[in-house]
Tab-separated table of C-alpha atoms and ligand atoms in Angstrom:
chain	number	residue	atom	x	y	z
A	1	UNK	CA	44.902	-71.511	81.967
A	2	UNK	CA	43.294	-68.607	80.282
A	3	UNK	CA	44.578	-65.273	80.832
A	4	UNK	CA	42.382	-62.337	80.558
A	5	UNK	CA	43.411	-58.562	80.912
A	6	UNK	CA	41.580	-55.577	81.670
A	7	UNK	CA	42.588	-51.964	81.539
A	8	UNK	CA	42.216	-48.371	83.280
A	9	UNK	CA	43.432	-45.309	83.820
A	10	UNK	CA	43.988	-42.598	80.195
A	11	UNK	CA	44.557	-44.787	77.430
A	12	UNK	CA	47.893	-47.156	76.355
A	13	UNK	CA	48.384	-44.845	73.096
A	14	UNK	CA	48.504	-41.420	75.073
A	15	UNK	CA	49.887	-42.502	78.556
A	16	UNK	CA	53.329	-41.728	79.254
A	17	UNK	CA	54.063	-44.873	81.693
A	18	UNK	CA	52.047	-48.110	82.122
A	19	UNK	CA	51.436	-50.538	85.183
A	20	UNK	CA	51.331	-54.133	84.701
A	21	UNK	CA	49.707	-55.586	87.493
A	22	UNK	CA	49.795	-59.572	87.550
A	23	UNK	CA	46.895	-60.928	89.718
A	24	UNK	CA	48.272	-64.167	89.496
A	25	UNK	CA	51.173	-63.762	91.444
A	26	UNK	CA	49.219	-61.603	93.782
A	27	UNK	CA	47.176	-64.647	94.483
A	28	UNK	CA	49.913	-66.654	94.851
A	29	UNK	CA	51.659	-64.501	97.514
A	30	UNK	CA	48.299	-64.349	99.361
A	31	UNK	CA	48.015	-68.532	99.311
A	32	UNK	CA	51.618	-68.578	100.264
A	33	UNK	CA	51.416	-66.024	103.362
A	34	UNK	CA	47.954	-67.716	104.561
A	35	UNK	CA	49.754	-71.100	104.306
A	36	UNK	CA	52.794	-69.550	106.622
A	37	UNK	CA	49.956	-68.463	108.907
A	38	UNK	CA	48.836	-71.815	109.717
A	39	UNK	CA	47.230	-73.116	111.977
A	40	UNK	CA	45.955	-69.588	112.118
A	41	UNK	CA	44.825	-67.696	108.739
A	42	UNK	CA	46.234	-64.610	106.689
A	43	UNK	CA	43.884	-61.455	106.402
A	44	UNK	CA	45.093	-58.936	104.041
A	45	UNK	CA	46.230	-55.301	104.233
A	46	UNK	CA	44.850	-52.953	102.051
A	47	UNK	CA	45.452	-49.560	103.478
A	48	UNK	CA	45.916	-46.926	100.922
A	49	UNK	CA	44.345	-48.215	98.342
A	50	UNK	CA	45.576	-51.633	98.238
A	51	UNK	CA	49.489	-50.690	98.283
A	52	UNK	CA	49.098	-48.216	95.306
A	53	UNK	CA	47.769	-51.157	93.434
A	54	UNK	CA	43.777	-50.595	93.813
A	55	UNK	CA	41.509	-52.198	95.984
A	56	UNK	CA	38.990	-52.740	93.025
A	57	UNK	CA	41.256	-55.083	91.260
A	58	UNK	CA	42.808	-56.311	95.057
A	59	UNK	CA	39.917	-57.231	97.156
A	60	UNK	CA	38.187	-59.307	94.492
A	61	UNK	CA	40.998	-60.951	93.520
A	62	UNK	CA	41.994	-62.045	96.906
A	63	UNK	CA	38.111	-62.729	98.437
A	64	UNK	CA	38.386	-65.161	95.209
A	65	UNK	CA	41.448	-66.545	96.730
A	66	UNK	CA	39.272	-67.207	100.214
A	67	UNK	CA	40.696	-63.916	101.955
A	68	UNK	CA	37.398	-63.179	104.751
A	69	UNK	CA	39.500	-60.589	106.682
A	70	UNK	CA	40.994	-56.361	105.492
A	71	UNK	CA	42.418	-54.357	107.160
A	72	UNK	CA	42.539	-50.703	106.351
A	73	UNK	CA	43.659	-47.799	107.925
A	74	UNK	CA	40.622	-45.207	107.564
A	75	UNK	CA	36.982	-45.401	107.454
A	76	UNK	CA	36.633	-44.326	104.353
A	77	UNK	CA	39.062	-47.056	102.697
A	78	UNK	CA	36.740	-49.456	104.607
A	79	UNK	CA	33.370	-48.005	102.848
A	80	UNK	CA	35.250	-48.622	99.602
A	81	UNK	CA	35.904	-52.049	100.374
A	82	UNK	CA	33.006	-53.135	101.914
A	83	UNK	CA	31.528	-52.497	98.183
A	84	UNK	CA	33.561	-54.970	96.940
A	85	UNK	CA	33.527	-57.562	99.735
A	86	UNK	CA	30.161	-57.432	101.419
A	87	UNK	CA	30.446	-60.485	103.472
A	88	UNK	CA	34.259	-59.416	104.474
A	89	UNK	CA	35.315	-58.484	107.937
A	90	UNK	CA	37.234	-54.993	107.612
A	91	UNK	CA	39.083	-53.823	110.529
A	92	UNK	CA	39.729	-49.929	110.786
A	93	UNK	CA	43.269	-49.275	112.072
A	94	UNK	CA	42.818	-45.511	112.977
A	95	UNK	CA	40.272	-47.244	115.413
A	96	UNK	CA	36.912	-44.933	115.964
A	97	UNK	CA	37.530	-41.209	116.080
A	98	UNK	CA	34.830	-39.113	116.988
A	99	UNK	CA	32.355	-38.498	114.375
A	100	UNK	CA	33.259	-41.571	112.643
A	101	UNK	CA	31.052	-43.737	114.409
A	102	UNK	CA	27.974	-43.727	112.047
A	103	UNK	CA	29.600	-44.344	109.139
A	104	UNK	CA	31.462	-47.243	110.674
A	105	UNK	CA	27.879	-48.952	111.893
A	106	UNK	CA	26.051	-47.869	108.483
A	107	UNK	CA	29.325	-49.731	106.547
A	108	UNK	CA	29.942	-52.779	109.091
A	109	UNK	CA	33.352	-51.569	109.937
A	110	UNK	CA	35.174	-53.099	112.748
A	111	UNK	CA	37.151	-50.212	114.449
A	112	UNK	CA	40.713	-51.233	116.034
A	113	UNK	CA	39.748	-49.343	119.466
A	114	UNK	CA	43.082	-47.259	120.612
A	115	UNK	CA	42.510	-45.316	123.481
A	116	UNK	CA	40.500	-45.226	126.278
A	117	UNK	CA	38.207	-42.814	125.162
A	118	UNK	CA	37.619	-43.973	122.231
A	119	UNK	CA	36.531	-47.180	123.891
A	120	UNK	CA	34.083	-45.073	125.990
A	121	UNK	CA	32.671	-43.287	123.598
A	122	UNK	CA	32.258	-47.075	121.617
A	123	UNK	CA	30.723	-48.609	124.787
A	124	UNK	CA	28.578	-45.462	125.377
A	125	UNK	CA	27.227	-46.069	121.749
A	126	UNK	CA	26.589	-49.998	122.917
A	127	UNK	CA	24.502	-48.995	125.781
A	128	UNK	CA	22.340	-46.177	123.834
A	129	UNK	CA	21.720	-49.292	120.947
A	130	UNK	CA	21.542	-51.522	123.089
A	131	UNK	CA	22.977	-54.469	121.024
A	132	UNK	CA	26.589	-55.888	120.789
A	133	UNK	CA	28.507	-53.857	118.295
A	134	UNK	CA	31.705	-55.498	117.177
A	135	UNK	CA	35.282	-54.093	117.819
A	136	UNK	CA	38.542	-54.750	118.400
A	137	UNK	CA	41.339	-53.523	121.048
A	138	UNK	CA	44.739	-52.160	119.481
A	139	UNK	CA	47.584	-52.375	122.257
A	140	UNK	CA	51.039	-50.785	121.598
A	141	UNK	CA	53.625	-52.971	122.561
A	142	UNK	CA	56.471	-50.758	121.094
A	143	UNK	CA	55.644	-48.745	118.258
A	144	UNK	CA	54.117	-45.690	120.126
A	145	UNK	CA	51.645	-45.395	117.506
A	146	UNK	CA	48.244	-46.079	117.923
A	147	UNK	CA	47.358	-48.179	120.444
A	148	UNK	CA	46.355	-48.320	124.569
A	149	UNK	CA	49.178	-48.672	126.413
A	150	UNK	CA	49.777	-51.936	128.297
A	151	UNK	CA	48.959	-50.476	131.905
A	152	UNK	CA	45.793	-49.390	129.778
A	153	UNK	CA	45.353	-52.655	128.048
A	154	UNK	CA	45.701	-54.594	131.832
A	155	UNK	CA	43.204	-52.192	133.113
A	156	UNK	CA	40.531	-52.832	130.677
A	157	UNK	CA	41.180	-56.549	130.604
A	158	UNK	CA	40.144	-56.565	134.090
A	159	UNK	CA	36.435	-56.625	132.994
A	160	UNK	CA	36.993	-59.014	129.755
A	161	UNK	CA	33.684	-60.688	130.042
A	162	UNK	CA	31.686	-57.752	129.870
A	163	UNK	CA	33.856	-56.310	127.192
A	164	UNK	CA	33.605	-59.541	125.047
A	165	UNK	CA	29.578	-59.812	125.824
A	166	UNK	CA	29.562	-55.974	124.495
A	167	UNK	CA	31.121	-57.001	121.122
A	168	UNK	CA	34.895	-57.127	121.777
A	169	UNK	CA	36.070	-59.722	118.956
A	170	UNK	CA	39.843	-58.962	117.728
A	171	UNK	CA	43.322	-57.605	119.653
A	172	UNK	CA	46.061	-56.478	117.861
A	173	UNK	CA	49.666	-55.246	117.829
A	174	UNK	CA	51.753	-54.302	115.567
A	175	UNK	CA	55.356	-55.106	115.327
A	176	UNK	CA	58.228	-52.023	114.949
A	177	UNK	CA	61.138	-54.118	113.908
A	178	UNK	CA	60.244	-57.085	112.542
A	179	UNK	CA	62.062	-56.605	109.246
A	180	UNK	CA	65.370	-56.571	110.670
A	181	UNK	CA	65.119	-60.414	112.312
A	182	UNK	CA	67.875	-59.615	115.117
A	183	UNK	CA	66.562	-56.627	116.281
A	184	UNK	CA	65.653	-56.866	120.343
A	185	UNK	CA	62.268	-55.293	119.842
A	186	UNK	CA	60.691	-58.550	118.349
A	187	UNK	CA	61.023	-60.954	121.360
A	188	UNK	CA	59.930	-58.094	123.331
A	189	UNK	CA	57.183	-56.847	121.707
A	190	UNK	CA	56.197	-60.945	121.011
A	191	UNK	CA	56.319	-61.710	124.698
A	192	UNK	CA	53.908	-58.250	125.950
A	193	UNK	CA	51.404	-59.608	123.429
A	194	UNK	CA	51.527	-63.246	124.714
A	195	UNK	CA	50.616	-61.318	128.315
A	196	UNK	CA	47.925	-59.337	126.371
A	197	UNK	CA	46.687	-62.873	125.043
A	198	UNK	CA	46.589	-63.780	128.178
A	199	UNK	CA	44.643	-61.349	129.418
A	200	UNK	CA	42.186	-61.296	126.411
A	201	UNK	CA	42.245	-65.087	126.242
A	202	UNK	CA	39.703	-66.600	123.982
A	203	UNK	CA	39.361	-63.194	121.526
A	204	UNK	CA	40.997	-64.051	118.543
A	205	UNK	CA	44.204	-62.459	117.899
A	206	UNK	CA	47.233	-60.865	115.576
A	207	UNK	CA	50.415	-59.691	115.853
A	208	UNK	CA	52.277	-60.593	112.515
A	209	UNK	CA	52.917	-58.298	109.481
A	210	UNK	CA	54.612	-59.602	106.157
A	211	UNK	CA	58.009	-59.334	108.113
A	212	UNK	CA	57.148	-60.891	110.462
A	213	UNK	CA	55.109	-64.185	108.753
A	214	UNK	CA	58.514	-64.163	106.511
A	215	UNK	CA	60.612	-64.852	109.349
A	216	UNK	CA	59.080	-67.473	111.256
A	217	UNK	CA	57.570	-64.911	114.334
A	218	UNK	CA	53.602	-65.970	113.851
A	219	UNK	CA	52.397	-66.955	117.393
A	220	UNK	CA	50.018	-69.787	117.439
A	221	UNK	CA	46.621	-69.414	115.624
A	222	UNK	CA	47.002	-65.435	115.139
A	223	UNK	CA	45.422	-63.624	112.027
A	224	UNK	CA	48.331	-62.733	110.285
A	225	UNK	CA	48.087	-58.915	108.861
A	226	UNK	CA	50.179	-59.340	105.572
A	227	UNK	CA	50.460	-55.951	103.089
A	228	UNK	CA	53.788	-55.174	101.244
A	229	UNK	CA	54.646	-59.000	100.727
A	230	UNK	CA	51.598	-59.756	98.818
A	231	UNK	CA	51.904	-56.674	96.485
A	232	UNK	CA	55.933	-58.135	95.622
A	233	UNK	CA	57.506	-56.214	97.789
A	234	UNK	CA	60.376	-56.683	99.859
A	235	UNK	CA	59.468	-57.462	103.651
A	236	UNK	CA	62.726	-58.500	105.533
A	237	UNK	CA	66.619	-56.539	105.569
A	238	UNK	CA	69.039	-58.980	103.956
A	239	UNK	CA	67.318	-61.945	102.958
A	240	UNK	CA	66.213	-62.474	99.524
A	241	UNK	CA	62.808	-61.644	98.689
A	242	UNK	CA	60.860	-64.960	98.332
A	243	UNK	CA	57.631	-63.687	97.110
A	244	UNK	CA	56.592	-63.033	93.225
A	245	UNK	CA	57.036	-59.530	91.477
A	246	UNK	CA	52.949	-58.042	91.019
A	247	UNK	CA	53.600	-54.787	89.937
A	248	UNK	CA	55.879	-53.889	86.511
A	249	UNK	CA	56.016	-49.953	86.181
A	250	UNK	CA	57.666	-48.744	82.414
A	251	UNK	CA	57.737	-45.702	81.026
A	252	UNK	CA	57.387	-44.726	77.094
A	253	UNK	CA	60.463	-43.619	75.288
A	254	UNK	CA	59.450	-40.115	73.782
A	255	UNK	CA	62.877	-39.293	71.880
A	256	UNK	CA	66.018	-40.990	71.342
A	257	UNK	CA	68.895	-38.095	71.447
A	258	UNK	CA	72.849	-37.853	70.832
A	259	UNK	CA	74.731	-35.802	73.227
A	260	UNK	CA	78.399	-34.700	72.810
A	261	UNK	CA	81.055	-35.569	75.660
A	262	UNK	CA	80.981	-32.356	78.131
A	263	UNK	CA	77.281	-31.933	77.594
A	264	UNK	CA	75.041	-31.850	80.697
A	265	UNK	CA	72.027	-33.375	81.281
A	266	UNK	CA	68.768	-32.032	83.148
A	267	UNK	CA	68.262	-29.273	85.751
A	268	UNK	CA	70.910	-27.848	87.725
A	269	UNK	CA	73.410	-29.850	84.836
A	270	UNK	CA	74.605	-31.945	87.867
A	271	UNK	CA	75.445	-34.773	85.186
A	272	UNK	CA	78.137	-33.749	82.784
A	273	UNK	CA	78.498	-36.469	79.969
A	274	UNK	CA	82.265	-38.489	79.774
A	275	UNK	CA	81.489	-39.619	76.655
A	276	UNK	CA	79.475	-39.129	73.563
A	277	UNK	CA	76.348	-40.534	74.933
A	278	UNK	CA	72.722	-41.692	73.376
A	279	UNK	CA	70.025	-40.267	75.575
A	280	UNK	CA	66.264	-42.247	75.924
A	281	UNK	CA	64.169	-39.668	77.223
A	282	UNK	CA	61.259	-40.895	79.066
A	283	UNK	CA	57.995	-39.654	79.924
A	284	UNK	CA	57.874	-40.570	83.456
A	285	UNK	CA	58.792	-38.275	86.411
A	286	UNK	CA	58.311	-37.840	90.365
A	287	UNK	CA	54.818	-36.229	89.614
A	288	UNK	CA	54.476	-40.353	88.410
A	289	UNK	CA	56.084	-41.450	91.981
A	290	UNK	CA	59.385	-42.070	89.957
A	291	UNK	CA	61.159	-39.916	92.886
A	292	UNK	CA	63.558	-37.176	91.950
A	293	UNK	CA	66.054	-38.369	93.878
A	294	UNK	CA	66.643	-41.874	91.976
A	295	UNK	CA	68.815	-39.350	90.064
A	296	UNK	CA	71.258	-38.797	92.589
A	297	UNK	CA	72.091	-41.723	94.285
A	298	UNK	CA	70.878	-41.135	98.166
A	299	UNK	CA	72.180	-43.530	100.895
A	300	UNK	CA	69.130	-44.949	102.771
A	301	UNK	CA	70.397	-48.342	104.763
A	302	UNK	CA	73.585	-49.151	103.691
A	303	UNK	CA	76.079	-46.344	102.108
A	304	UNK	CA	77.205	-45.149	98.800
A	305	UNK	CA	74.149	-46.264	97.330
A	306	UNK	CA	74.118	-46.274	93.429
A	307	UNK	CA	72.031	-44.428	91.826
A	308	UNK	CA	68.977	-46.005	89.938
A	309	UNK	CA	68.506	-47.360	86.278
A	310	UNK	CA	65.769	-48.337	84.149
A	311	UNK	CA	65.902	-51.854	82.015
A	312	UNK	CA	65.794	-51.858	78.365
A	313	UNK	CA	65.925	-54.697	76.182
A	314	UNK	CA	68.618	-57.052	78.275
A	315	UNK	CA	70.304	-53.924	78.905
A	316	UNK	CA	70.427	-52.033	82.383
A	317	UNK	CA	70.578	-48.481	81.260
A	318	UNK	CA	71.520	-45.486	84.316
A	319	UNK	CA	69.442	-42.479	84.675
A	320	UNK	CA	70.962	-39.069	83.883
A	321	UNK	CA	71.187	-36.035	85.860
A	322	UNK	CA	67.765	-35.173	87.992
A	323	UNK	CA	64.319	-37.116	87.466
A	324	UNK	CA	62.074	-33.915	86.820
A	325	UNK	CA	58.641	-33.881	87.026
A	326	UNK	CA	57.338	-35.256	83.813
A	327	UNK	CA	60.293	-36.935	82.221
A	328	UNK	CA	63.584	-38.904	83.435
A	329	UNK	CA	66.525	-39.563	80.859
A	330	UNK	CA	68.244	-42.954	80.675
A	331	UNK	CA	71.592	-43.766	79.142
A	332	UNK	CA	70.916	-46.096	76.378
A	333	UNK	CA	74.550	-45.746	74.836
A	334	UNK	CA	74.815	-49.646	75.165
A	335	UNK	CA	71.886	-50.483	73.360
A	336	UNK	CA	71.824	-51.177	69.497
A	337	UNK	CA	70.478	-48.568	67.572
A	338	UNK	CA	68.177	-51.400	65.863
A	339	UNK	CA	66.731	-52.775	68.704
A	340	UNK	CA	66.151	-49.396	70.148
A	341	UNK	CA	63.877	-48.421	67.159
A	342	UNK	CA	61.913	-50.886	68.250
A	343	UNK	CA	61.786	-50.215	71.947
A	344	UNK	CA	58.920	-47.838	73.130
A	345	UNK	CA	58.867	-48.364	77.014
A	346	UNK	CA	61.828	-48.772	79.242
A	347	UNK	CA	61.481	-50.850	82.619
A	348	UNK	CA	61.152	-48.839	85.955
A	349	UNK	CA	60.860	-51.763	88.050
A	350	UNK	CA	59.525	-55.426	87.761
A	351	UNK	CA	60.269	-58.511	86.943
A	352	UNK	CA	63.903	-57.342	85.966
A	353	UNK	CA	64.770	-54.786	88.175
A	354	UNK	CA	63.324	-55.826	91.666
A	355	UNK	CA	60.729	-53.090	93.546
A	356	UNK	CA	63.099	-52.279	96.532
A	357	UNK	CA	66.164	-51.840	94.495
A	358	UNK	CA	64.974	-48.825	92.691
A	359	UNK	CA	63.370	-47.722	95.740
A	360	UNK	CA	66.891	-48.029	97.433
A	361	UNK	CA	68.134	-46.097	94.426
A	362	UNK	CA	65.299	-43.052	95.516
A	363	UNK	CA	66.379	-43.755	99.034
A	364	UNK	CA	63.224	-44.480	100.333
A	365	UNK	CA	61.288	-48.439	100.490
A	366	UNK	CA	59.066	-50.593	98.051
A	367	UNK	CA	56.033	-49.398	100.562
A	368	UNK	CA	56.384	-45.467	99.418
A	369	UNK	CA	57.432	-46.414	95.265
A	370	UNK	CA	54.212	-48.023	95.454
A	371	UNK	CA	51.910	-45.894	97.442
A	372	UNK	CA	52.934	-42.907	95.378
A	373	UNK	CA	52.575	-44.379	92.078
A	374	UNK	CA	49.883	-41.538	90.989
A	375	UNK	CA	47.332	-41.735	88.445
A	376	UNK	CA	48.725	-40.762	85.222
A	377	UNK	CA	49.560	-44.302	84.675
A	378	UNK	CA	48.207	-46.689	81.787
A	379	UNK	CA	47.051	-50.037	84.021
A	380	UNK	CA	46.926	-53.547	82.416
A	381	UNK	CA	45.598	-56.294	85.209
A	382	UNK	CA	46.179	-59.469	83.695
A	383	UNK	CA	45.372	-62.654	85.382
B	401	PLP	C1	50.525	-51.420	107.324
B	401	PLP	C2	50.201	-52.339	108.451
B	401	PLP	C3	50.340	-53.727	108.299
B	401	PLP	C4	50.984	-54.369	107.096
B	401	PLP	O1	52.379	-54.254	107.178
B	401	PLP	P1	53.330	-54.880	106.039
B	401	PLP	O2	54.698	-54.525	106.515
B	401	PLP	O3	52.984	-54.158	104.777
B	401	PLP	O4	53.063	-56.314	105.987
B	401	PLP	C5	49.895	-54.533	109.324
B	401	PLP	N1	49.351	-54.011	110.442
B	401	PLP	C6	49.225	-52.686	110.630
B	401	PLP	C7	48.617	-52.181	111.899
B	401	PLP	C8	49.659	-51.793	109.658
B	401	PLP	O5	49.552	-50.486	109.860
């Protein structure tokens, strides 16, 4: 196969951290998540600008792959998408606030309706055009989020014809729990959709996010709504993560430094040195989404979480006192001096330290490392 690679953001000599993002596996994840969908099919989130990861390189990529379905959770995500998927179905999660019909017509953009006012205002639109105009009913099972409320949702579904014949194609919820595969919430939440199913019966459907496709909870011919698990990331609490790393983050070694034992390191000299200790400093800080508290070691789901590390060569090397803004210090003690001259970027996360355990380090989830990734970034697609 030939591999190609294309590149964006300031250039690879001046930036002080690169992205590697490997359309490949993105692909793959996508073919694998639409196969777990059978006999339905899996659409594909990509809210906030494809995870982080860009919906220019994203939505081609995956409408390649035979994706026909976004989802995304403003209008204006949905304009930018519908440039690069014309023949696409995008579905607007924030539904259709007011003032954001017109640009959801002019752009083809399927709101997610989620309240009852929005739906008149939608069905007042329907009679003053009067033509079909497509949308879709969001009904909150559990999340109190968006979404009409079940009363609501029984209410309305008391005139389904007329709502289908006025364009209603699509209902939705959206699962609260689904990455922790005990929790209550999931059978409960599964069995107020079948009712809504019911109720909407011949609309097509979807209830399952990455969590819960990864754990066995589609319901019969749904459009899956897959996001974090195609980008890499980690979907489901305490099961190993089968999907394939997408996104490596590294950050360019700017100085190599010897510190005595006693020394601190960084602001507020929280770190005092035990040792005499060899100091990478990196140009990569939370302004980069490299979160200041990776530094400190922050319990998020399970306690006395370890603080984070950056990869180097074979070597895991620990971060040192507090991530500042622009540049985050790694102890590189361990690593020869020889193979260290010849090092210029140490690992964030990727392929050898996994997404969600340096966002556990940060205290905080694969979703947010990626989301706030920022733009200073050198990016390399390959595929
Ligand atoms: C973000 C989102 C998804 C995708 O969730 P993942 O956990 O990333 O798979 C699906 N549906 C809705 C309504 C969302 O807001």
């Amino acid at each position: 196969m030939q591999t190609s690679e294309t590149h964006s953001g300031p250039d690879a000599a001046i930036a002080g951290a690169r992205l590697t993002i490997d359309l490949g596996a993105l692909i793959a994840n996508w073919q694998k998540l639409n196969a777990m969908s059978a006999p339905g099919k899996a659409s594909a989130v990509v809210k906030a600008n494809a995870y982080g990861l860009g919906v220019n390189v994203v939505v081609p990529a995956l409408v390649g792959a035979g994706c026909d379905t976004f989802y995304v959770a403003q209008a204006h995500e949905g304009i930018e998408v519908r440039a690069l998927a014309p023949d696409a179905r995008i579905f607007v999660i924030y539904g259709a606030p007011k003032g954001a019909e017109s640009a959801l017509l002019e752009h083809r953009l399927t709101p997610l309706i989620c309240t009852a006012e929005q739906l008149d205002r939608w069905g007042q639109l329907i009679r003053s055009m009067g033509k079909k105009l497509p949308y879709g009913l969001h009904v909150d099972t559990g999340m109190n989020r968006t979404g009409l409320t079940m009363v609501e949702a029984m209410l309305v579904g008391t005139h389904v014809d007329v709502l289908k014949a006025s364009g209603l194609c699509h209902v939705m919820t959206h699962p609260a729990c689904a990455d922790d595969i005990n929790h209550p919430m999931n059978m409960h939440q599964a069995h107020e959709f079948q009712m809504v199913r019911e109720i909407f019966s011949g609309v097509e459907s979807s209830f399952a996010n990455s969590a819960a496709i990864l754990s066995g909870k589609v319901l019969s011919g749904e459009i899956t709504r897959p996001g974090i698990a195609i980008y890499g990331g980690q979907a489901v609490n305490d099961m190993p993560n089968p999907m394939l790393p997408v996104v490596t983050a590294e950050a360019r070694i700017v100085q190599v430094r010897s510190a005595k034992a006693g020394e601190t390191v960084s602001y507020g000299a929280t770190e005092t040195l035990a040792q005499d200790t060899k100091i990478a400093v990196c140009a990569v800080g939370y302004a980069d989404g490299y979160h200041r508290a990776s530094g400190n070691g922050v319990p998020l789901r399970k306690m006395g979480q370890e603080k984070g590390y950056g990869f180097l060569a074979g070597h895991k090397v620990p971060i040192l006192g507090r991530v500042t803004m622009d540049f985050t210090m790694f102890d590189v003690t361990g690593v020869p001096d020889a193979i260290l001259e010849e090092q210029e970027w140490v690992e964030l996360f990727g392929s050898n330290i996994a997404l969600d355990d340096a966002a556990r380090a940060a205290g905080t989830i694969g979703y947010e490392m990626l989301t706030g990734l920022g733009s200073r970034y050198h990016r390399v697609v390959t595929r």
